[in-house]
RNA sequence: UCUUCAGUAGCUCAGUCGGUUAGAGCAUCUGACUGUUAAUCAGAGGGUCGUAGGUUCAAGUCCUACCUGAAGAGCCA
């Protein structure tokens, strides 16, 4: 009848009804004590904090007590009590303990003491059990919620773009091919090319590098949409800011011009960071203490300050002025050159000391679908540049004029017969529209203060690494 | 992909000018301790020095190649 229900530790730590019998289930973090009494720090993933289980050793079986080692999973029934010692307000006086799963201390790789992030990457299947990754993955969840909530509140529809695609229209990099062809016995046609008509889809297909083109189709019907899903790039990038599989958020809005797009991007990022500050206090405090003392200052700074907005051309002028004053760069600065990360960092971290939104880039260094400005030289692109992590958002107003879009695609070598369906949006009821892409893990890098993108996604996919 | 640095106990590292039997802290195990907070104290076990070659009387140490990891760069989100 009166079966005791499991209580989450996050809820238990709030309670003051001492004397009540409670039940918790979780994993042993540490155990210490003496001959009479043992102390177990128990964590169930609901919070960064542990609950202390007090065990009077005399009242328990010796064999059971031996199994209560770091990593073991247990159920504890006991009495919630006010703690007589410093360090915690409440604790549980254990009355009954059941071991669900032991963790052999001789082989269990996680210890009480600190591990390097590099080592934890090698045991990615167990690292969620650490304080650090528990905090990160709880924050990751909250950020995903924030994204959905922001767009939902602003009248956007969550639109699911396909994962498998036949187009490489954005030219956003090397793609992973998807095939069911027998790679040990590839049939070639008379031109010695692979015969994809035999393949599953009857044509060559790949994993998506962006949901943008599909999002544009949706925006031309639903008005305001966003995608939020996995994205794949087969680039041989080995940096702390790149993944072969990452999650991207891509809003697309009909009738938005470039300024609306910029406003949306700034409002969106601020909403997400504010959400983290309001809901992830404990986890952020832990990460701040362990990895990044300035974390709260940086997050609050972004929420409170207006991002700097300037054109590419103005940016080049600032960089040229800096060079004239003696600033040294490895790569040359001139109008028409793509900005290297040293240039972006100079603008964000040295010159403005604020997030910067750069707009109106030369058309030669941007994608074919961006709306051309009247000057004939620039396009309505926008990049949001953040301190430490660089480009967090890239977006643009899209070219809605059919002829201009087709000629630009031709100039940049995009075969228009592959994207007839995309071009149709400009043939039938075209409209001004804009959108951008935000790398979810890049946002998480900023919010958590982590330095390596492999530490903000559960199972990072990078060149030569897909073990877990 | 390029450049630089690194790889020694389960983890984090030290190891001098190439020279006898490769060390420490933590973790683990055993013992002590009546409330611990990364508990403390005493003791014990634990090593193919990333892999393969080479130089040398002698290689953890020097050389070459490869593998793996990290940082910076390129590409980008």
Coordinates of C-alpha atoms (C1' of nucleotides) in Angstrom, one line a residue:
Chain A
X1 CA 0.0 0.0 0.0
X2 CA 2.4 2.7 1.2
X3 CA 5.1 1.9 -1.2
X4 CA 7.9 4.5 -0.9
X5 CA 8.3 6.5 -4.1
X6 CA 11.7 7.4 -5.5
X7 CA 12.7 11.1 -4.9
X8 CA 15.0 13.0 -7.2
X9 CA 18.0 14.4 -5.4
X10 CA 17.5 17.8 -6.8
X11 CA 14.1 17.9 -5.1
X12 CA 15.3 16.3 -1.9
X13 CA 18.0 18.9 -1.3
X14 CA 15.3 21.5 -1.1
X15 CA 13.3 19.8 1.6
X16 CA 13.3 20.5 5.3
X17 CA 10.7 17.9 6.5
X18 CA 13.3 16.1 8.5
X19 CA 12.3 12.7 10.0
X20 CA 10.4 11.7 6.8
X21 CA 11.3 8.4 5.2
X22 CA 12.5 8.8 1.6
X23 CA 13.9 6.7 -1.2
X24 CA 16.7 7.7 -3.6
X25 CA 18.4 5.8 -6.4
X26 CA 21.7 6.8 -7.9
X27 CA 25.4 6.2 -8.4
X28 CA 28.0 6.4 -5.7
X29 CA 30.5 9.2 -6.3
X30 CA 32.7 8.8 -3.2
X31 CA 32.7 6.9 0.0
X32 CA 34.6 7.7 3.2
X33 CA 34.3 7.1 6.9
X34 CA 35.7 5.0 9.7
X35 CA 35.0 1.8 11.4
X36 CA 31.6 2.9 12.8
X37 CA 30.1 5.1 10.2
X38 CA 30.4 5.5 6.4
X39 CA 29.5 8.5 4.2
X40 CA 28.4 8.0 0.7
X41 CA 28.1 10.9 -1.8
X42 CA 25.2 9.8 -4.1
X43 CA 24.3 11.4 -7.4
X44 CA 21.4 10.7 -9.6
X45 CA 22.0 13.1 -12.4
X46 CA 19.2 15.5 -11.5
X47 CA 21.7 18.1 -10.1
X48 CA 25.4 18.8 -9.8
X49 CA 25.0 18.3 -6.0
X50 CA 25.2 15.0 -4.2
X51 CA 23.1 13.8 -1.3
X52 CA 25.1 12.4 1.6
X53 CA 24.0 8.9 2.7
X54 CA 25.0 8.1 6.3
X55 CA 25.6 4.4 6.9
X56 CA 25.9 2.9 10.4
X57 CA 28.1 0.1 9.4
X58 CA 27.1 -2.2 12.3
X59 CA 23.5 -2.4 11.0
X60 CA 24.5 -3.6 7.5
X61 CA 25.9 -6.8 6.0
X62 CA 29.6 -6.7 5.5
X63 CA 29.4 -8.1 2.0
X64 CA 26.9 -5.4 1.0
X65 CA 29.1 -2.7 2.4
X66 CA 32.0 -3.9 0.3
X67 CA 30.0 -3.3 -2.8
X68 CA 29.4 0.4 -2.1
X69 CA 32.3 1.7 -4.2
X70 CA 32.7 4.6 -6.5
X71 CA 30.5 4.0 -9.6
X72 CA 28.1 1.5 -8.0
X73 CA 24.4 2.0 -8.5
X74 CA 22.2 1.7 -5.4
X75 CA 18.8 2.2 -4.0
X76 CA 18.6 3.7 -0.5
X77 CA 15.7 3.9 1.8
X78 CA 16.2 6.0 4.9
X79 CA 15.3 9.0 7.0
X80 CA 15.8 12.5 5.8
X81 CA 17.8 14.2 8.5
X82 CA 19.3 17.6 9.3
X83 CA 23.1 17.1 9.0
X84 CA 25.0 17.7 12.3
X85 CA 28.2 18.4 10.3
X86 CA 29.3 21.2 8.0
X87 CA 29.1 20.7 4.3
X88 CA 25.4 19.9 3.7
X89 CA 22.1 20.9 5.1
X90 CA 20.4 17.5 4.8
X91 CA 21.4 13.9 4.6
X92 CA 19.8 10.5 4.6
X93 CA 20.2 8.1 7.5
X94 CA 20.2 4.8 5.6
X95 CA 17.8 2.1 6.8
X96 CA 17.9 -0.2 3.8
X97 CA 20.3 -0.4 0.9
X98 CA 20.0 -2.4 -2.3
X99 CA 22.8 -2.7 -4.8
X100 CA 21.6 -2.6 -8.4
X101 CA 25.0 -2.8 -10.0
X102 CA 28.5 -3.0 -8.6
X103 CA 31.5 -1.2 -10.2
X104 CA 34.8 -3.1 -9.7
X105 CA 37.2 -0.5 -8.2
X106 CA 40.1 -2.2 -9.9
X107 CA 38.8 -1.6 -13.4
X108 CA 36.3 1.3 -13.0
X109 CA 38.2 4.2 -14.7
X110 CA 36.6 7.2 -12.9
X111 CA 38.2 8.2 -9.7
X112 CA 37.3 10.7 -7.0
X113 CA 40.0 13.0 -8.2
X114 CA 40.2 15.1 -11.2
X115 CA 40.7 13.7 -14.7
X116 CA 41.8 15.6 -17.8
X117 CA 39.2 16.3 -20.4
X118 CA 41.5 14.4 -22.9
X119 CA 41.3 11.3 -20.8
X120 CA 37.5 11.6 -20.4
X121 CA 37.1 11.8 -24.2
X122 CA 38.6 8.3 -24.3
X123 CA 35.9 7.0 -22.0
X124 CA 33.0 9.0 -23.6
X125 CA 30.6 6.2 -22.6
X126 CA 31.3 6.9 -18.9
X127 CA 32.0 10.6 -18.8
X128 CA 28.4 11.6 -18.3
X129 CA 28.8 10.4 -14.8
X130 CA 31.3 13.1 -13.9
X131 CA 30.3 16.4 -12.4
X132 CA 31.6 18.3 -15.4
X133 CA 29.7 16.3 -18.1
X134 CA 26.6 16.1 -16.0
X135 CA 26.6 19.9 -15.9
X136 CA 27.4 20.2 -19.6
X137 CA 24.7 17.9 -20.7
X138 CA 22.0 19.4 -18.4
X139 CA 22.9 22.8 -19.9
X140 CA 22.8 21.3 -23.4
X141 CA 19.3 20.2 -22.7
X142 CA 18.3 23.6 -21.4
X143 CA 19.7 25.3 -24.4
X144 CA 17.7 23.1 -26.7
X145 CA 14.6 23.9 -24.7
X146 CA 15.5 27.6 -24.9
X147 CA 15.8 27.4 -28.7
X148 CA 12.4 25.7 -29.2
X149 CA 10.8 28.1 -26.7
X150 CA 12.1 31.2 -28.3
X151 CA 10.9 30.3 -31.8
X152 CA 7.6 29.0 -30.6
X153 CA 6.9 32.2 -28.6
X154 CA 7.8 34.2 -31.7
X155 CA 5.4 32.4 -34.1
X156 CA 7.9 30.1 -35.8
X157 CA 7.2 26.5 -36.8
X158 CA 9.7 23.8 -36.2
X159 CA 10.3 22.4 -39.7
X160 CA 12.1 19.1 -40.3
X161 CA 14.5 19.2 -43.2
X162 CA 15.8 15.9 -44.5
X163 CA 19.0 14.3 -43.3
X164 CA 19.6 12.4 -46.5
X165 CA 19.8 14.7 -49.5
X166 CA 20.7 14.6 -53.1
X167 CA 22.0 18.2 -53.4
X168 CA 25.2 19.9 -52.5
X169 CA 23.8 23.4 -53.2
X170 CA 25.3 25.4 -50.5
X171 CA 28.7 24.2 -51.3
X172 CA 29.3 24.1 -47.5
X173 CA 32.0 21.5 -47.8
X174 CA 32.7 17.9 -48.4
X175 CA 29.7 15.5 -47.9
X176 CA 29.4 12.0 -46.5
X177 CA 28.0 9.8 -49.1
X178 CA 25.0 7.5 -48.3
X179 CA 24.9 4.3 -50.3
X180 CA 23.7 0.7 -50.2
X181 CA 25.9 -0.2 -53.2
X182 CA 28.3 -3.1 -52.6
X183 CA 31.6 -1.3 -52.1
X184 CA 33.5 -4.6 -52.7
X185 CA 31.9 -5.0 -56.1
X186 CA 31.1 -1.6 -57.6
X187 CA 29.6 -1.7 -61.0
X188 CA 30.7 0.9 -63.5
X189 CA 28.8 2.0 -66.6
X190 CA 30.2 2.4 -70.1
X191 CA 31.9 5.7 -69.1
X192 CA 33.7 4.0 -66.2
X193 CA 31.5 6.0 -63.8
X194 CA 29.7 4.4 -60.9
X195 CA 26.1 3.5 -61.8
X196 CA 24.0 5.2 -59.2
X197 CA 20.7 4.1 -60.8
X198 CA 21.4 0.8 -59.0
X199 CA 21.7 2.6 -55.6
X200 CA 18.9 2.8 -53.0
X201 CA 17.5 6.1 -54.1
X202 CA 18.5 5.6 -57.8
X203 CA 20.9 8.5 -57.5
X204 CA 23.9 9.7 -55.6
X205 CA 22.9 10.8 -52.1
X206 CA 24.7 12.3 -49.1
X207 CA 24.1 13.5 -45.5
X208 CA 22.9 17.0 -45.3
X209 CA 25.4 19.9 -44.8
X210 CA 22.6 22.4 -44.2
X211 CA 18.8 22.5 -44.0
X212 CA 18.7 26.0 -45.3
X213 CA 17.4 25.4 -48.8
X214 CA 14.5 23.3 -47.5
X215 CA 13.9 25.9 -44.8
X216 CA 13.5 28.5 -47.5
X217 CA 10.9 26.4 -49.2
X218 CA 9.0 26.2 -45.9
X219 CA 9.3 29.9 -45.2
X220 CA 7.7 30.6 -48.5
X221 CA 4.6 28.8 -47.2
X222 CA 4.6 29.0 -43.4
X223 CA 6.1 32.4 -43.0
X224 CA 8.5 31.8 -40.1
X225 CA 10.2 28.5 -39.6
X226 CA 13.3 27.0 -38.1
X227 CA 15.2 23.8 -38.4
X228 CA 17.2 22.2 -35.6
X229 CA 18.9 19.0 -36.4
X230 CA 22.2 17.2 -37.1
X231 CA 24.4 18.4 -39.9
X232 CA 27.4 16.6 -41.4
X233 CA 30.6 17.8 -42.9
X234 CA 33.3 15.5 -44.1
X235 CA 36.0 18.1 -43.9
X236 CA 39.3 17.1 -42.4
X237 CA 39.1 19.8 -39.8
X238 CA 41.1 19.2 -36.7
X239 CA 40.4 22.1 -34.4
X240 CA 38.6 22.7 -31.1
X241 CA 35.7 24.4 -32.9
X242 CA 34.8 21.8 -35.6
X243 CA 32.9 18.6 -35.7
X244 CA 32.0 16.3 -38.5
X245 CA 28.6 15.8 -37.0
X246 CA 27.0 18.8 -35.3
X247 CA 23.6 20.3 -34.6
X248 CA 22.6 23.4 -36.4
X249 CA 19.7 25.9 -35.8
X250 CA 18.5 27.5 -39.0
X251 CA 15.6 30.0 -38.8
X252 CA 14.2 31.3 -42.1
X253 CA 11.7 34.2 -42.3
X254 CA 9.6 35.4 -45.2
X255 CA 9.5 39.2 -45.6
X256 CA 12.5 39.7 -43.3
X257 CA 15.2 42.0 -44.7
X258 CA 18.8 41.9 -43.6
X259 CA 18.2 44.3 -40.7
X260 CA 15.3 42.2 -39.4
X261 CA 17.6 39.2 -39.7
X262 CA 20.3 40.9 -37.6
X263 CA 17.7 41.9 -35.0
X264 CA 16.4 38.4 -34.8
X265 CA 19.9 36.9 -34.4
X266 CA 20.8 39.2 -31.6
X267 CA 17.5 38.8 -29.8
X268 CA 17.7 35.0 -30.2
X269 CA 21.2 34.7 -28.7
X270 CA 20.4 36.9 -25.8
X271 CA 17.3 34.9 -25.0
X272 CA 19.3 31.7 -24.9
X273 CA 22.0 33.0 -22.7
X274 CA 19.5 34.6 -20.4
X275 CA 17.7 31.3 -20.2
X276 CA 21.0 29.6 -19.1
X277 CA 21.7 32.3 -16.5
X278 CA 18.2 31.8 -15.1
X279 CA 18.0 28.0 -15.1
X280 CA 21.5 26.6 -15.0
X281 CA 22.9 28.5 -12.0
X282 CA 24.3 25.5 -10.1
X283 CA 25.9 23.9 -13.2
X284 CA 27.3 27.2 -14.4
X285 CA 28.7 27.9 -11.0
X286 CA 30.5 24.6 -11.1
X287 CA 31.9 25.1 -14.5
X288 CA 32.9 28.7 -13.7
X289 CA 34.8 27.5 -10.6
X290 CA 36.5 24.6 -12.3
X291 CA 37.3 25.9 -15.8
X292 CA 36.5 29.5 -16.4
X293 CA 36.3 32.1 -13.7
X294 CA 35.0 34.9 -16.0
X295 CA 32.1 32.8 -17.3
X296 CA 29.3 34.8 -15.5
X297 CA 30.8 38.1 -16.5
X298 CA 31.0 37.1 -20.1
X299 CA 27.5 35.8 -20.2
X300 CA 26.0 38.8 -18.5
X301 CA 28.0 41.1 -20.7
X302 CA 26.5 39.6 -23.8
X303 CA 23.0 39.9 -22.4
X304 CA 23.4 43.5 -21.3
X305 CA 25.2 45.0 -24.3
X306 CA 24.1 45.9 -27.8
X307 CA 26.2 44.0 -30.4
X308 CA 28.3 46.2 -32.6
X309 CA 27.0 46.3 -36.2
X310 CA 29.2 47.3 -39.0
X311 CA 29.8 46.6 -42.7
X312 CA 32.7 44.5 -44.0
X313 CA 34.0 47.6 -45.7
X314 CA 34.1 49.5 -42.4
X315 CA 35.7 46.5 -40.8
X316 CA 38.5 46.5 -43.4
X317 CA 39.0 50.2 -42.7
X318 CA 39.5 49.6 -39.0
X319 CA 41.9 46.8 -39.7
X320 CA 43.9 48.9 -42.1
X321 CA 44.0 51.7 -39.6
X322 CA 45.3 49.3 -37.0
X323 CA 48.0 48.1 -39.4
X324 CA 49.0 51.7 -39.9
X325 CA 49.4 52.0 -36.2
X326 CA 51.7 49.0 -36.1
X327 CA 49.3 46.1 -35.6
X328 CA 50.8 43.0 -37.2
X329 CA 48.8 40.3 -39.0
X330 CA 49.9 37.1 -40.6
X331 CA 47.5 37.5 -43.5
X332 CA 47.1 40.6 -45.7
X333 CA 44.1 43.0 -45.3
X334 CA 42.6 44.5 -48.4
X335 CA 39.0 45.1 -49.6
X336 CA 37.9 41.8 -51.2
X337 CA 40.0 39.5 -48.9
X338 CA 38.2 37.0 -46.7
X339 CA 38.8 37.8 -43.1
X340 CA 41.1 35.5 -41.2
X341 CA 40.3 34.5 -37.7
X342 CA 43.1 36.8 -36.5
X343 CA 41.3 39.7 -38.1
X344 CA 37.9 38.8 -36.6
X345 CA 39.5 38.3 -33.2
X346 CA 41.1 41.8 -33.5
X347 CA 37.8 43.4 -34.1
X348 CA 35.9 41.5 -31.4
X349 CA 38.5 41.2 -28.7
X350 CA 40.8 44.2 -29.2
X351 CA 39.0 46.9 -31.0
X352 CA 35.3 46.7 -29.9
X353 CA 35.6 44.3 -27.0
X354 CA 32.0 43.2 -27.8
X355 CA 30.2 40.8 -30.1
X356 CA 30.3 42.1 -33.6
X357 CA 27.9 41.6 -36.5
X358 CA 29.6 42.1 -39.8
X359 CA 27.5 42.7 -42.9
X360 CA 27.7 43.3 -46.6
X361 CA 30.6 41.2 -47.7
X362 CA 32.1 41.1 -51.2
X363 CA 29.9 38.8 -53.2
X364 CA 33.0 36.7 -54.4
X365 CA 33.6 35.3 -50.9
X366 CA 30.0 34.4 -50.1
X367 CA 27.4 31.9 -51.4
X368 CA 25.4 32.2 -54.6
X369 CA 22.0 32.5 -52.8
X370 CA 22.8 35.8 -51.0
X371 CA 20.9 38.9 -52.1
X372 CA 23.1 41.2 -54.1
X373 CA 23.3 44.8 -53.1
X374 CA 22.7 47.7 -55.5
X375 CA 26.5 48.5 -55.5
X376 CA 27.0 45.4 -57.6
X377 CA 29.9 44.4 -55.4
X378 CA 28.5 43.2 -52.1
X379 CA 25.8 40.9 -50.8
X380 CA 23.5 41.1 -47.8
X381 CA 25.5 38.6 -45.6
X382 CA 25.8 38.8 -41.9
X383 CA 28.2 37.0 -39.6
X384 CA 27.9 37.2 -35.8
X385 CA 31.4 37.1 -34.3
X386 CA 31.8 36.2 -30.6
X387 CA 34.9 36.5 -28.3
X388 CA 36.8 33.2 -28.0
X389 CA 34.8 31.2 -30.4
X390 CA 34.7 33.4 -33.5
X391 CA 31.8 33.0 -35.9
X392 CA 28.8 31.7 -34.1
X393 CA 26.2 32.7 -36.7
X394 CA 26.3 33.0 -40.4
X395 CA 23.3 34.2 -42.4
X396 CA 22.0 36.5 -45.1
X397 CA 19.0 38.0 -46.8
X398 CA 18.4 35.6 -49.8
X399 CA 18.3 36.6 -53.4
X400 CA 14.6 36.5 -54.3
X401 CA 15.0 37.5 -57.9
X402 CA 14.9 34.5 -60.2
X403 CA 17.2 35.8 -62.9
X404 CA 19.8 37.2 -60.5
X405 CA 19.8 34.0 -58.6
X406 CA 20.2 31.8 -61.7
X407 CA 23.1 33.9 -63.1
X408 CA 24.9 33.9 -59.8
X409 CA 24.5 30.2 -59.4
X410 CA 25.9 29.8 -62.9
X411 CA 28.9 32.0 -62.1
X412 CA 29.7 30.0 -59.0
X413 CA 29.3 26.6 -60.8
X414 CA 26.1 25.4 -59.1
X415 CA 24.2 23.3 -61.8
X416 CA 20.7 24.8 -61.9
X417 CA 19.1 21.6 -63.0
X418 CA 20.0 20.1 -59.6
X419 CA 18.2 22.9 -57.8
X420 CA 15.2 23.5 -60.0
X421 CA 12.9 22.9 -56.9
X422 CA 14.8 25.7 -55.0
X423 CA 14.6 28.0 -58.0
X424 CA 10.9 27.4 -58.2
X425 CA 10.4 29.4 -55.0
X426 CA 11.6 32.4 -57.0
X427 CA 9.4 31.6 -60.0
X428 CA 6.2 31.2 -58.1
X429 CA 5.3 33.8 -55.5
X430 CA 8.8 34.9 -54.5
X431 CA 9.3 37.2 -51.6
X432 CA 12.1 38.9 -49.7
X433 CA 13.3 36.5 -47.0
X434 CA 16.2 36.0 -44.7
X435 CA 17.7 33.5 -42.4
X436 CA 20.8 32.3 -40.6
X437 CA 22.5 29.3 -39.2
X438 CA 23.7 28.9 -35.6
X439 CA 26.1 26.1 -34.6
X440 CA 24.5 24.7 -31.5
X441 CA 27.8 23.4 -30.1
X442 CA 29.5 26.8 -30.7
X443 CA 26.7 28.3 -28.6
X444 CA 27.3 25.7 -25.9
X445 CA 31.1 26.5 -26.0
X446 CA 30.3 30.0 -25.1
X447 CA 27.6 29.2 -22.5
X448 CA 29.6 26.5 -20.7
X449 CA 33.0 28.2 -21.0
X450 CA 34.5 24.9 -22.4
X451 CA 37.4 25.3 -24.7
X452 CA 37.0 22.2 -26.9
X453 CA 33.8 21.5 -28.9
X454 CA 34.3 17.8 -28.4
X455 CA 33.4 18.4 -24.7
X456 CA 29.9 19.9 -25.3
X457 CA 28.5 17.0 -27.4
X458 CA 28.0 13.5 -25.9
X459 CA 29.7 11.5 -28.6
X460 CA 31.9 13.8 -30.8
X461 CA 32.5 12.8 -34.4
X462 CA 35.8 14.1 -35.7
X463 CA 38.3 12.7 -38.3
X464 CA 39.3 9.2 -37.3
X465 CA 37.1 9.2 -34.3
X466 CA 33.7 7.5 -34.1
X467 CA 34.3 4.9 -31.4
X468 CA 31.3 5.5 -29.2
Chain B
rU1 C1' 45.8 19.1 -44.6
rC2 C1' 50.2 22.3 -42.6
rU3 C1' 53.2 23.9 -38.3
rU4 C1' 54.5 23.1 -33.2
rC5 C1' 54.4 20.3 -28.7
rA6 C1' 53.5 15.7 -26.2
rG7 C1' 53.1 10.0 -25.4
rU8 C1' 56.8 6.6 -18.8
rA9 C1' 52.1 2.6 -13.2
rG10 C1' 44.7 2.8 -13.6
rC11 C1' 45.1 8.7 -13.6
rU12 C1' 48.5 13.2 -13.4
rC13 C1' 53.5 13.7 -13.9
rA14 C1' 59.2 13.7 -12.6
rG15 C1' 63.3 11.0 -14.7
rU16 C1' 70.0 15.6 -14.9
rC17 C1' 75.3 14.9 -19.7
rG18 C1' 73.1 8.2 -22.7
rG19 C1' 75.5 4.6 -17.5
rU20 C1' 73.8 -0.3 -12.0
rU21 C1' 67.6 -2.7 -9.8
rA22 C1' 62.8 3.5 -13.6
rG23 C1' 60.4 7.3 -9.1
rA24 C1' 56.4 10.5 -6.8
rG25 C1' 51.3 12.1 -5.8
rC26 C1' 46.4 10.4 -6.4
rA27 C1' 43.6 5.8 -7.2
rU28 C1' 43.3 0.4 -5.6
rC29 C1' 44.2 -3.3 -1.6
rU30 C1' 45.3 -4.1 3.9
rG31 C1' 45.4 -1.9 8.7
rA32 C1' 44.3 2.5 12.3
rC33 C1' 40.7 6.3 13.6
rU34 C1' 33.3 7.7 16.9
rG35 C1' 30.7 12.7 11.8
rU36 C1' 33.7 12.5 7.1
rU37 C1' 33.5 16.7 3.0
rA38 C1' 39.0 15.5 -2.9
rA39 C1' 38.8 12.8 5.1
rU40 C1' 43.5 11.8 7.6
rC41 C1' 47.6 8.4 9.1
rA42 C1' 50.7 3.7 8.2
rG43 C1' 51.9 -0.2 4.9
rA44 C1' 51.5 -3.2 0.3
rG45 C1' 50.8 -4.5 -4.8
rG46 C1' 51.1 -2.2 -9.5
rG47 C1' 55.8 -0.8 -15.6
rU48 C1' 56.6 -4.4 -22.9
rC49 C1' 58.9 3.7 -20.9
rG50 C1' 53.2 4.7 -27.9
rU51 C1' 54.9 1.1 -32.2
rA52 C1' 58.8 -0.5 -35.5
rG53 C1' 63.6 0.1 -37.0
rG54 C1' 68.6 2.4 -36.2
rU55 C1' 73.2 4.5 -33.7
rU56 C1' 76.1 2.8 -29.3
rC57 C1' 80.0 -1.3 -25.1
rA58 C1' 75.3 0.7 -23.1
rA59 C1' 68.9 3.9 -25.0
rG60 C1' 63.0 5.9 -21.0
rU61 C1' 67.0 9.5 -22.7
rC62 C1' 70.0 10.3 -29.4
rC63 C1' 68.2 9.5 -34.9
rU64 C1' 64.3 7.9 -38.7
rA65 C1' 59.4 6.4 -39.9
rC66 C1' 54.6 5.4 -38.4
rC67 C1' 50.4 5.7 -34.8
rU68 C1' 47.7 8.6 -31.1
rG69 C1' 46.6 13.1 -28.5
rA70 C1' 46.7 18.5 -27.9
rA71 C1' 47.4 23.7 -29.4
rG72 C1' 47.7 27.2 -33.6
rA73 C1' 46.4 27.8 -38.9
rG74 C1' 43.2 26.7 -43.2
rC75 C1' 37.9 25.4 -44.1
rC76 C1' 33.5 26.8 -41.6
rA77 C1' 28.8 26.7 -37.9

